Amino acid sequence: MPRVVDHDVQREEVLLATMRTLAAHGPRGTTVRRIAAEAGVSTGFITHYFRDKGEVLAQALRLCNERSQERVAARLEGLEGLDAVRALIGAVLPLDEDRLLTWKIWLSFWGRSGGDEPLGREQRRGRESWRAALRRLLGDAQRAGAIRPDLDPAYEAERLVVLVGGIGLQSQTRGARSFRRKAWAYVEDHLESLMAPAPGADPAFSPDTHRVDTGESP
Amino acid sequence: MPRVVDHDVQREEVLLATMRTLAAHGPRGTTVRRIAAEAGVSTGFITHYFRDKGEVLAQALRLCNERSQERVAARLEGLEGLDAVRALIGAVLPLDEDRLLTWKIWLSFWGRSGGDEPLGREQRRGRESWRAALRRLLGDAQRAGAIRPDLDPAYEAERLVVLVGGIGLQSQTRGARSFRRKAWAYVEDHLESLMAPAPGADPAFSPDTHRVDTGESP
């Protein structure tokens, strides 16, 4: 059924065009006319396939969140402990054009959905699924002894959500290149304060220094 | 010259109305017509006293930033060390209606000024003056021995700017009451990781516990 496939492709084209329009003009400036011009389709195509502008925006946000989840899944594969936590965070840090665009879109909606369902529902779904994944991975890392036993994974997940949100916000105002290095430094400095000391390790030495000091070959 | 004074008062009324309109509708939805309706003046009054909508927005943002600086000055009075750092942060944490409104306005502009001067200039000025004050107070606290000597006050000021931005962002999505407690917990947990141990103190005891243990009267 090539006709159906074509329409699915065109529908996704419209949603990608909506994402670009959102990033450039915000939700209020994202009109059906602008989306149509950006996608290279008629406004009739859009009004035929979407109920209204609200539905286009909600579907574009959903696509944006799905792509973010795909980045998460691709990075998490085979990782555990703090490496998994780092991968989950890295998947949403605004360190390349795709993720910068994602943050621009997330921020453009922030605090704006009001009673506007299903947009508000999609916003909450995206945030909550990321926070829940973070909480789970922090719990895993804690059980594996990588994170201090006195910490509460749910609370620490919230602190990391706040940190990553702050980084997303700053990414819209700073020189992108120098910011990339700093973004990871902020995350690493935060994670360091959560880490459990390695069992039996001399706290004055990192594992590598320790190994050299004892003269053992690796 | 009562006429001049009246006009100054009306001008400020227009800017306050602009702030409320910004919080409700964002920069794009803040039209001269809406501002006039909110302020109870004619659109002619606004176009007489302001060059264009861009100037009204920039002046409203400036008023918003000035009010924030007044809150900072009022809280800082007579404080030093970590208490001064806490007061500076507390002055911008979104913990009451005024500061929640301030964050709504800041966020509505975030990443949106583009080439729009003087709006972009006012945004940068507000951010930079707060960051600079934080850096200075962190340096003071470090010289007074309250903050670890190995930390860089400029970098730690940036980390706190990121944290407070993340809190401002979350404040737009959460239940306000439960969030207030958490916002301070996030800040205190962060500050704790910067603190120098008290000289001569047993690191296993807080100063109060220690005092009770040694049986000294305060």
GROMACS .gro file of C-alpha atoms in nm:
model
  436
    1MET     CA    1   0.000   0.000   0.000
    2PRO     CA    2   0.244   0.268  -0.113
    3ARG     CA    3  -0.011   0.547  -0.066
    4VAL     CA    4  -0.033   0.482   0.308
    5VAL     CA    5   0.345   0.470   0.347
    6ASP     CA    6   0.376   0.798   0.159
    7HIS     CA    7   0.131   0.962   0.391
    8ASP     CA    8   0.310   0.829   0.699
    9VAL     CA    9   0.635   0.971   0.564
   10GLN     CA   10   0.469   1.303   0.486
   11ARG     CA   11   0.308   1.307   0.830
   12GLU     CA   12   0.650   1.264   0.992
   13GLU     CA   13   0.788   1.537   0.763
   14VAL     CA   14   0.517   1.768   0.895
   15LEU     CA   15   0.611   1.683   1.255
   16LEU     CA   16   0.982   1.744   1.188
   17ALA     CA   17   0.892   2.075   1.024
   18THR     CA   18   0.682   2.155   1.332
   19MET     CA   19   0.984   2.087   1.557
   20ARG     CA   20   1.200   2.328   1.356
   21THR     CA   21   0.925   2.591   1.355
   22LEU     CA   22   0.877   2.549   1.730
   23ALA     CA   23   1.249   2.597   1.791
   24ALA     CA   24   1.250   2.914   1.580
   25HIS     CA   25   0.917   3.073   1.676
   26GLY     CA   26   0.789   2.908   1.997
   27PRO     CA   27   0.442   2.750   2.035
   28ARG     CA   28   0.255   3.078   1.978
   29GLY     CA   29   0.446   3.163   1.662
   30THR     CA   30   0.406   2.811   1.524
   31THR     CA   31   0.106   2.856   1.296
   32VAL     CA   32  -0.035   2.595   1.058
   33ARG     CA   33   0.067   2.825   0.772
   34ARG     CA   34   0.430   2.839   0.892
   35ILE     CA   35   0.444   2.461   0.944
   36ALA     CA   36   0.303   2.402   0.596
   37ALA     CA   37   0.560   2.638   0.440
   38GLU     CA   38   0.844   2.470   0.633
   39ALA     CA   39   0.723   2.119   0.536
   40GLY     CA   40   0.649   2.210   0.176
   41VAL     CA   41   0.287   2.092   0.193
   42SER     CA   42  -0.046   2.273   0.172
   43THR     CA   43  -0.225   2.390   0.489
   44GLY     CA   44  -0.505   2.159   0.370
   45PHE     CA   45  -0.274   1.858   0.407
   46ILE     CA   46  -0.216   1.950   0.771
   47THR     CA   47  -0.579   2.020   0.856
   48HIS     CA   48  -0.673   1.689   0.688
   49TYR     CA   49  -0.434   1.479   0.897
   50PHE     CA   50  -0.442   1.666   1.229
   51ARG     CA   51  -0.748   1.780   1.424
   52ASP     CA   52  -0.604   2.121   1.507
   53LYS     CA   53  -0.281   2.307   1.582
   54GLY     CA   54  -0.285   2.169   1.939
   55GLU     CA   55  -0.272   1.814   1.803
   56VAL     CA   56   0.019   1.895   1.569
   57LEU     CA   57   0.217   2.044   1.859
   58ALA     CA   58   0.142   1.751   2.091
   59GLN     CA   59   0.244   1.498   1.821
   60ALA     CA   60   0.563   1.695   1.747
   61LEU     CA   61   0.649   1.695   2.118
   62ARG     CA   62   0.579   1.321   2.128
   63LEU     CA   63   0.814   1.262   1.832
   64CYS     CA   64   1.075   1.478   2.004
   65ASN     CA   65   1.042   1.270   2.324
   66GLU     CA   66   1.049   0.940   2.131
   67ARG     CA   67   1.372   1.042   1.960
   68SER     CA   68   1.516   1.130   2.298
   69GLN     CA   69   1.416   0.786   2.431
   70GLU     CA   70   1.581   0.621   2.129
   71ARG     CA   71   1.904   0.809   2.210
   72VAL     CA   72   1.874   0.685   2.570
   73ALA     CA   73   1.818   0.322   2.462
   74ALA     CA   74   2.109   0.332   2.214
   75ARG     CA   75   2.349   0.463   2.478
   76LEU     CA   76   2.238   0.245   2.769
   77GLU     CA   77   2.291  -0.084   2.585
   78GLY     CA   78   2.517  -0.314   2.787
   79LEU     CA   79   2.604  -0.054   3.054
   80GLU     CA   80   2.547  -0.071   3.428
   81GLY     CA   81   2.633   0.113   3.749
   82LEU     CA   82   2.752   0.473   3.719
   83ASP     CA   83   2.831   0.424   3.350
   84ALA     CA   84   2.461   0.363   3.289
   85VAL     CA   85   2.372   0.676   3.490
   86ARG     CA   86   2.624   0.875   3.283
   87ALA     CA   87   2.481   0.736   2.957
   88LEU     CA   88   2.125   0.824   3.056
   89ILE     CA   89   2.230   1.180   3.141
   90GLY     CA   90   2.449   1.211   2.832
   91ALA     CA   91   2.156   1.112   2.611
   92VAL     CA   92   1.971   1.432   2.707
   93LEU     CA   93   2.260   1.675   2.763
   94PRO     CA   94   2.245   1.950   2.498
   95LEU     CA   95   2.580   1.862   2.340
   96ASP     CA   96   2.496   1.846   1.970
   97GLU     CA   97   2.252   2.009   1.731
   98ASP     CA   98   1.984   1.741   1.775
   99ARG     CA   99   1.984   1.765   2.153
  100LEU     CA  100   2.009   2.146   2.148
  101LEU     CA  101   1.699   2.150   1.926
  102THR     CA  102   1.527   1.911   2.168
  103TRP     CA  103   1.596   2.147   2.459
  104LYS     CA  104   1.477   2.447   2.260
  105ILE     CA  105   1.147   2.266   2.204
  106TRP     CA  106   1.114   2.144   2.563
  107LEU     CA  107   1.186   2.493   2.694
  108SER     CA  108   0.948   2.657   2.449
  109PHE     CA  109   0.665   2.455   2.609
  110TRP     CA  110   0.783   2.484   2.969
  111GLY     CA  111   0.514   2.606   3.204
  112ARG     CA  112   0.295   2.694   2.904
  113SER     CA  113   0.067   2.397   2.855
  114GLY     CA  114  -0.180   2.525   3.115
  115GLY     CA  115  -0.492   2.316   3.071
  116ASP     CA  116  -0.392   2.227   2.717
  117GLU     CA  117  -0.426   1.849   2.700
  118PRO     CA  118  -0.288   1.631   2.539
  119LEU     CA  119   0.016   1.863   2.527
  120GLY     CA  120   0.048   1.876   2.906
  121ARG     CA  121   0.011   1.498   2.924
  122GLU     CA  122   0.293   1.444   2.675
  123GLN     CA  123   0.517   1.691   2.865
  124ARG     CA  124   0.463   1.508   3.193
  125ARG     CA  125   0.506   1.167   3.030
  126GLY     CA  126   0.846   1.266   2.887
  127ARG     CA  127   0.973   1.416   3.212
  128GLU     CA  128   0.846   1.133   3.432
  129SER     CA  129   0.982   0.851   3.218
  130TRP     CA  130   1.330   1.005   3.225
  131ARG     CA  131   1.315   1.069   3.600
  132ALA     CA  132   1.194   0.712   3.665
  133ALA     CA  133   1.476   0.564   3.455
  134LEU     CA  134   1.728   0.774   3.645
  135ARG     CA  135   1.588   0.664   3.982
  136ARG     CA  136   1.605   0.298   3.876
  137LEU     CA  137   1.965   0.324   3.752
  138LEU     CA  138   2.073   0.513   4.066
  139GLY     CA  139   1.915   0.235   4.275
  140ASP     CA  140   2.100  -0.029   4.071
  141ALA     CA  141   2.429   0.161   4.108
  142GLN     CA  142   2.371   0.189   4.482
  143ARG     CA  143   2.304  -0.185   4.520
  144ALA     CA  144   2.623  -0.250   4.324
  145GLY     CA  145   2.812  -0.035   4.578
  146ALA     CA  146   2.898   0.251   4.341
  147ILE     CA  147   2.680   0.508   4.519
  148ARG     CA  148   2.680   0.598   4.889
  149PRO     CA  149   2.441   0.374   5.084
  150ASP     CA  150   2.299   0.667   5.287
  151LEU     CA  151   2.150   0.836   4.978
  152ASP     CA  152   1.787   0.809   4.860
  153PRO     CA  153   1.781   0.723   4.486
  154ALA     CA  154   1.443   0.897   4.436
  155TYR     CA  155   1.568   1.223   4.588
  156GLU     CA  156   1.902   1.202   4.407
  157ALA     CA  157   1.718   1.145   4.078
  158GLU     CA  158   1.527   1.469   4.141
  159ARG     CA  159   1.850   1.657   4.213
  160LEU     CA  160   1.992   1.531   3.883
  161VAL     CA  161   1.673   1.630   3.698
  162VAL     CA  162   1.719   1.982   3.839
  163LEU     CA  163   2.087   1.986   3.740
  164VAL     CA  164   2.024   1.865   3.385
  165GLY     CA  165   1.736   2.113   3.348
  166GLY     CA  166   1.970   2.392   3.457
  167ILE     CA  167   2.225   2.278   3.199
  168GLY     CA  168   1.953   2.269   2.931
  169LEU     CA  169   1.856   2.623   3.024
  170GLN     CA  170   2.214   2.754   3.015
  171SER     CA  171   2.272   2.582   2.680
  172GLN     CA  172   2.036   2.836   2.522
  173THR     CA  173   2.247   3.131   2.632
  174ARG     CA  174   2.608   3.024   2.600
  175GLY     CA  175   2.873   2.966   2.340
  176ALA     CA  176   2.805   2.605   2.245
  177ARG     CA  177   3.162   2.479   2.223
  178SER     CA  178   3.297   2.594   2.559
  179PHE     CA  179   2.968   2.491   2.717
  180ARG     CA  180   2.999   2.127   2.609
  181ARG     CA  181   3.310   2.072   2.820
  182LYS     CA  182   3.156   2.252   3.117
  183ALA     CA  183   2.827   2.061   3.097
  184TRP     CA  184   3.009   1.731   3.153
  185ALA     CA  185   3.221   1.883   3.430
  186TYR     CA  186   2.904   1.995   3.612
  187VAL     CA  187   2.764   1.642   3.587
  188GLU     CA  188   3.087   1.470   3.694
  189ASP     CA  189   3.136   1.703   3.992
  190HIS     CA  190   2.781   1.629   4.100
  191LEU     CA  191   2.817   1.251   4.054
  192GLU     CA  192   3.141   1.256   4.250
  193SER     CA  193   2.954   1.379   4.557
  194LEU     CA  194   2.727   1.070   4.531
  195MET     CA  195   2.998   0.810   4.489
  196ALA     CA  196   3.081   0.554   4.752
  197PRO     CA  197   3.454   0.520   4.827
  198ALA     CA  198   3.594   0.203   4.666
  199PRO     CA  199   3.600  -0.077   4.928
  200GLY     CA  200   3.940  -0.105   5.097
  201ALA     CA  201   4.086   0.180   4.891
  202ASP     CA  202   4.303   0.443   5.052
  203PRO     CA  203   4.081   0.751   5.011
  204ALA     CA  204   4.388   0.969   4.946
  205PHE     CA  205   4.462   0.782   4.622
  206SER     CA  206   4.259   0.711   4.313
  207PRO     CA  207   4.260   0.342   4.212
  208ASP     CA  208   4.519   0.408   3.939
  209THR     CA  209   4.762   0.590   4.167
  210HIS     CA  210   4.719   0.317   4.424
  211ARG     CA  211   4.805   0.048   4.173
  212VAL     CA  212   5.127   0.225   4.075
  213ASP     CA  213   5.220   0.282   4.438
  214THR     CA  214   5.200  -0.084   4.534
  215GLY     CA  215   5.412  -0.179   4.235
  216GLU     CA  216   5.163  -0.445   4.121
  217SER     CA  217   5.138  -0.498   3.748
  218PRO     CA  218   4.785  -0.447   3.621
  219MET     CA  219   0.539   6.902   3.883
  220PRO     CA  220   0.258   6.658   3.966
  221ARG     CA  221   0.194   6.581   3.597
  222VAL     CA  222   0.544   6.434   3.557
  223VAL     CA  223   0.508   6.228   3.874
  224ASP     CA  224   0.169   6.097   3.758
  225HIS     CA  225   0.317   5.992   3.430
  226ASP     CA  226   0.606   5.816   3.604
  227VAL     CA  227   0.356   5.627   3.816
  228GLN     CA  228   0.146   5.539   3.510
  229ARG     CA  229   0.457   5.434   3.324
  230GLU     CA  230   0.548   5.194   3.605
  231GLU     CA  231   0.187   5.068   3.607
  232VAL     CA  232   0.227   4.988   3.238
  233LEU     CA  233   0.549   4.798   3.306
  234LEU     CA  234   0.390   4.600   3.591
  235ALA     CA  235   0.096   4.520   3.362
  236THR     CA  236   0.349   4.411   3.099
  237MET     CA  237   0.511   4.174   3.351
  238ARG     CA  238   0.175   4.013   3.430
  239THR     CA  239   0.089   3.987   3.060
  240LEU     CA  240   0.430   3.833   2.987
  241ALA     CA  241   0.380   3.573   3.260
  242ALA     CA  242   0.038   3.481   3.120
  243HIS     CA  243   0.101   3.500   2.745
  244GLY     CA  244   0.477   3.500   2.680
  245PRO     CA  245   0.659   3.765   2.472
  246ARG     CA  246   0.476   3.680   2.149
  247GLY     CA  247   0.133   3.697   2.308
  248THR     CA  248   0.213   4.023   2.486
  249THR     CA  249   0.060   4.275   2.247
  250VAL     CA  250   0.032   4.651   2.307
  251ARG     CA  251  -0.346   4.602   2.311
  252ARG     CA  252  -0.327   4.338   2.586
  253ILE     CA  253  -0.086   4.548   2.793
  254ALA     CA  254  -0.315   4.851   2.762
  255ALA     CA  255  -0.618   4.647   2.872
  256GLU     CA  256  -0.425   4.502   3.169
  257ALA     CA  257  -0.294   4.846   3.272
  258GLY     CA  258  -0.628   5.023   3.215
  259VAL     CA  259  -0.479   5.281   2.975
  260SER     CA  260  -0.527   5.350   2.606
  261THR     CA  261  -0.295   5.194   2.347
  262GLY     CA  262  -0.214   5.559   2.258
  263PHE     CA  263  -0.067   5.612   2.605
  264ILE     CA  264   0.172   5.323   2.548
  265THR     CA  265   0.275   5.422   2.198
  266HIS     CA  266   0.333   5.779   2.323
  267TYR     CA  267   0.569   5.675   2.605
  268PHE     CA  268   0.744   5.378   2.447
  269ARG     CA  269   0.906   5.357   2.104
  270ASP     CA  270   0.764   5.013   2.025
  271LYS     CA  271   0.665   4.683   2.180
  272GLY     CA  272   1.032   4.579   2.199
  273GLU     CA  273   1.105   4.878   2.421
  274VAL     CA  274   0.812   4.802   2.654
  275LEU     CA  275   0.934   4.441   2.693
  276ALA     CA  276   1.294   4.546   2.756
  277GLN     CA  277   1.186   4.803   3.016
  278ALA     CA  278   0.958   4.549   3.186
  279LEU     CA  279   1.246   4.300   3.202
  280ARG     CA  280   1.466   4.574   3.344
  281LEU     CA  281   1.208   4.651   3.615
  282CYS     CA  282   1.183   4.279   3.689
  283ASN     CA  283   1.564   4.259   3.726
  284GLU     CA  284   1.579   4.575   3.938
  285ARG     CA  285   1.320   4.431   4.177
  286SER     CA  286   1.522   4.113   4.198
  287GLN     CA  287   1.834   4.318   4.281
  288GLU     CA  288   1.640   4.504   4.553
  289ARG     CA  289   1.543   4.167   4.706
  290VAL     CA  290   1.911   4.068   4.695
  291ALA     CA  291   2.026   4.393   4.861
  292ALA     CA  292   1.759   4.368   5.133
  293ARG     CA  293   1.860   4.011   5.220
  294LEU     CA  294   2.237   4.056   5.203
  295GLU     CA  295   2.249   4.343   5.452
  296GLY     CA  296   2.491   4.263   5.734
  297LEU     CA  297   2.558   3.903   5.625
  298GLU     CA  298   2.886   3.741   5.530
  299GLY     CA  299   3.037   3.401   5.455
  300LEU     CA  300   2.800   3.119   5.362
  301ASP     CA  301   2.505   3.310   5.509
  302ALA     CA  302   2.560   3.579   5.246
  303VAL     CA  303   2.578   3.310   4.973
  304ARG     CA  304   2.252   3.159   5.104
  305ALA     CA  305   2.084   3.503   5.111
  306LEU     CA  306   2.189   3.579   4.753
  307ILE     CA  307   2.051   3.245   4.634
  308GLY     CA  308   1.736   3.279   4.846
  309ALA     CA  309   1.664   3.617   4.689
  310VAL     CA  310   1.611   3.454   4.349
  311LEU     CA  311   1.471   3.112   4.448
  312PRO     CA  312   1.110   3.083   4.327
  313LEU     CA  313   0.960   3.050   4.676
  314ASP     CA  314   0.679   3.306   4.670
  315GLU     CA  315   0.444   3.458   4.415
  316ASP     CA  316   0.675   3.751   4.332
  317ARG     CA  317   0.974   3.529   4.262
  318LEU     CA  318   0.762   3.270   4.078
  319LEU     CA  319   0.639   3.552   3.853
  320THR     CA  320   0.999   3.667   3.804
  321TRP     CA  321   1.099   3.319   3.689
  322LYS     CA  322   0.800   3.294   3.459
  323ILE     CA  323   0.915   3.616   3.292
  324TRP     CA  324   1.282   3.520   3.277
  325LEU     CA  325   1.192   3.181   3.128
  326SER     CA  326   0.951   3.335   2.879
  327PHE     CA  327   1.245   3.528   2.731
  328TRP     CA  328   1.503   3.253   2.761
  329GLY     CA  329   1.688   3.186   2.437
  330ARG     CA  330   1.437   3.405   2.252
  331SER     CA  331   1.597   3.747   2.230
  332GLY     CA  332   1.787   3.652   1.916
  333GLY     CA  333   1.926   3.974   1.776
  334ASP     CA  334   1.664   4.174   1.964
  335GLU     CA  335   1.859   4.447   2.142
  336PRO     CA  336   1.811   4.606   2.398
  337LEU     CA  337   1.619   4.300   2.525
  338GLY     CA  338   1.917   4.069   2.488
  339ARG     CA  339   2.141   4.324   2.658
  340GLU     CA  340   1.908   4.347   2.958
  341GLN     CA  341   1.890   3.966   2.983
  342ARG     CA  342   2.269   3.935   2.986
  343ARG     CA  343   2.306   4.223   3.232
  344GLY     CA  344   2.068   4.059   3.482
  345ARG     CA  345   2.232   3.716   3.457
  346GLU     CA  346   2.587   3.848   3.471
  347SER     CA  347   2.535   4.078   3.769
  348TRP     CA  348   2.389   3.789   3.972
  349ARG     CA  349   2.668   3.551   3.869
  350ALA     CA  350   2.934   3.812   3.951
  351ALA     CA  351   2.785   3.876   4.297
  352LEU     CA  352   2.780   3.501   4.364
  353ARG     CA  353   3.143   3.464   4.256
  354ARG     CA  354   3.247   3.751   4.483
  355LEU     CA  355   3.060   3.612   4.786
  356LEU     CA  356   3.198   3.261   4.727
  357GLY     CA  357   3.548   3.411   4.715
  358ASP     CA  358   3.484   3.598   5.042
  359ALA     CA  359   3.348   3.280   5.206
  360GLN     CA  360   3.653   3.088   5.086
  361ARG     CA  361   3.897   3.347   5.226
  362ALA     CA  362   3.705   3.328   5.555
  363GLY     CA  363   3.766   2.950   5.557
  364ALA     CA  364   3.401   2.846   5.509
  365ILE     CA  365   3.456   2.698   5.162
  366ARG     CA  366   3.714   2.437   5.058
  367PRO     CA  367   4.041   2.605   4.953
  368ASP     CA  368   4.080   2.378   4.646
  369LEU     CA  369   3.764   2.514   4.477
  370ASP     CA  370   3.753   2.787   4.211
  371PRO     CA  371   3.491   3.049   4.309
  372ALA     CA  372   3.425   3.143   3.943
  373TYR     CA  373   3.353   2.780   3.847
  374GLU     CA  374   3.149   2.715   4.162
  375ALA     CA  375   2.944   3.030   4.090
  376GLU     CA  376   2.862   2.884   3.747
  377ARG     CA  377   2.759   2.552   3.901
  378LEU     CA  378   2.525   2.738   4.136
  379VAL     CA  379   2.383   2.943   3.846
  380VAL     CA  380   2.305   2.611   3.672
  381LEU     CA  381   2.147   2.468   3.989
  382VAL     CA  382   1.930   2.773   4.057
  383GLY     CA  383   1.826   2.784   3.689
  384GLY     CA  384   1.723   2.419   3.715
  385ILE     CA  385   1.520   2.498   4.026
  386GLY     CA  386   1.357   2.794   3.848
  387LEU     CA  387   1.266   2.565   3.562
  388GLN     CA  388   1.118   2.294   3.788
  389SER     CA  389   0.922   2.558   3.979
  390GLN     CA  390   0.703   2.603   3.671
  391THR     CA  391   0.597   2.240   3.666
  392ARG     CA  392   0.557   2.134   4.028
  393GLY     CA  393   0.322   2.173   4.318
  394ALA     CA  394   0.445   2.499   4.471
  395ARG     CA  395   0.423   2.403   4.838
  396SER     CA  396   0.614   2.074   4.836
  397PHE     CA  397   0.861   2.229   4.597
  398ARG     CA  398   0.960   2.509   4.838
  399ARG     CA  399   1.103   2.266   5.090
  400LYS     CA  400   1.282   2.070   4.823
  401ALA     CA  401   1.430   2.379   4.658
  402TRP     CA  402   1.617   2.467   4.977
  403ALA     CA  403   1.722   2.105   5.029
  404TYR     CA  404   1.877   2.100   4.679
  405VAL     CA  405   2.070   2.420   4.757
  406GLU     CA  406   2.185   2.302   5.102
  407ASP     CA  407   2.298   1.963   4.972
  408HIS     CA  408   2.496   2.139   4.702
  409LEU     CA  409   2.652   2.392   4.943
  410GLU     CA  410   2.747   2.111   5.179
  411SER     CA  411   2.972   1.963   4.911
  412LEU     CA  412   3.159   2.298   4.894
  413MET     CA  413   3.210   2.348   5.267
  414ALA     CA  414   3.546   2.330   5.435
  415PRO     CA  415   3.553   2.113   5.750
  416ALA     CA  416   3.557   2.333   6.063
  417PRO     CA  417   3.917   2.369   6.186
  418GLY     CA  418   4.001   2.113   6.455
  419ALA     CA  419   3.651   1.964   6.442
  420ASP     CA  420   3.597   1.590   6.450
  421PRO     CA  421   3.450   1.531   6.103
  422ALA     CA  422   3.217   1.264   6.245
  423PHE     CA  423   3.029   1.523   6.454
  424SER     CA  424   2.852   1.842   6.366
  425PRO     CA  425   2.962   2.139   6.585
  426ASP     CA  426   2.647   2.109   6.800
  427THR     CA  427   2.686   1.738   6.864
  428HIS     CA  428   3.050   1.792   6.945
  429ARG     CA  429   2.968   2.059   7.201
  430VAL     CA  430   2.724   1.827   7.380
  431ASP     CA  431   2.977   1.542   7.372
  432THR     CA  432   3.253   1.740   7.540
  433GLY     CA  433   3.015   1.860   7.809
  434GLU     CA  434   3.113   2.224   7.755
  435SER     CA  435   2.841   2.479   7.815
  436PRO     CA  436   2.784   2.701   7.513
   0.00000   0.00000   0.00000
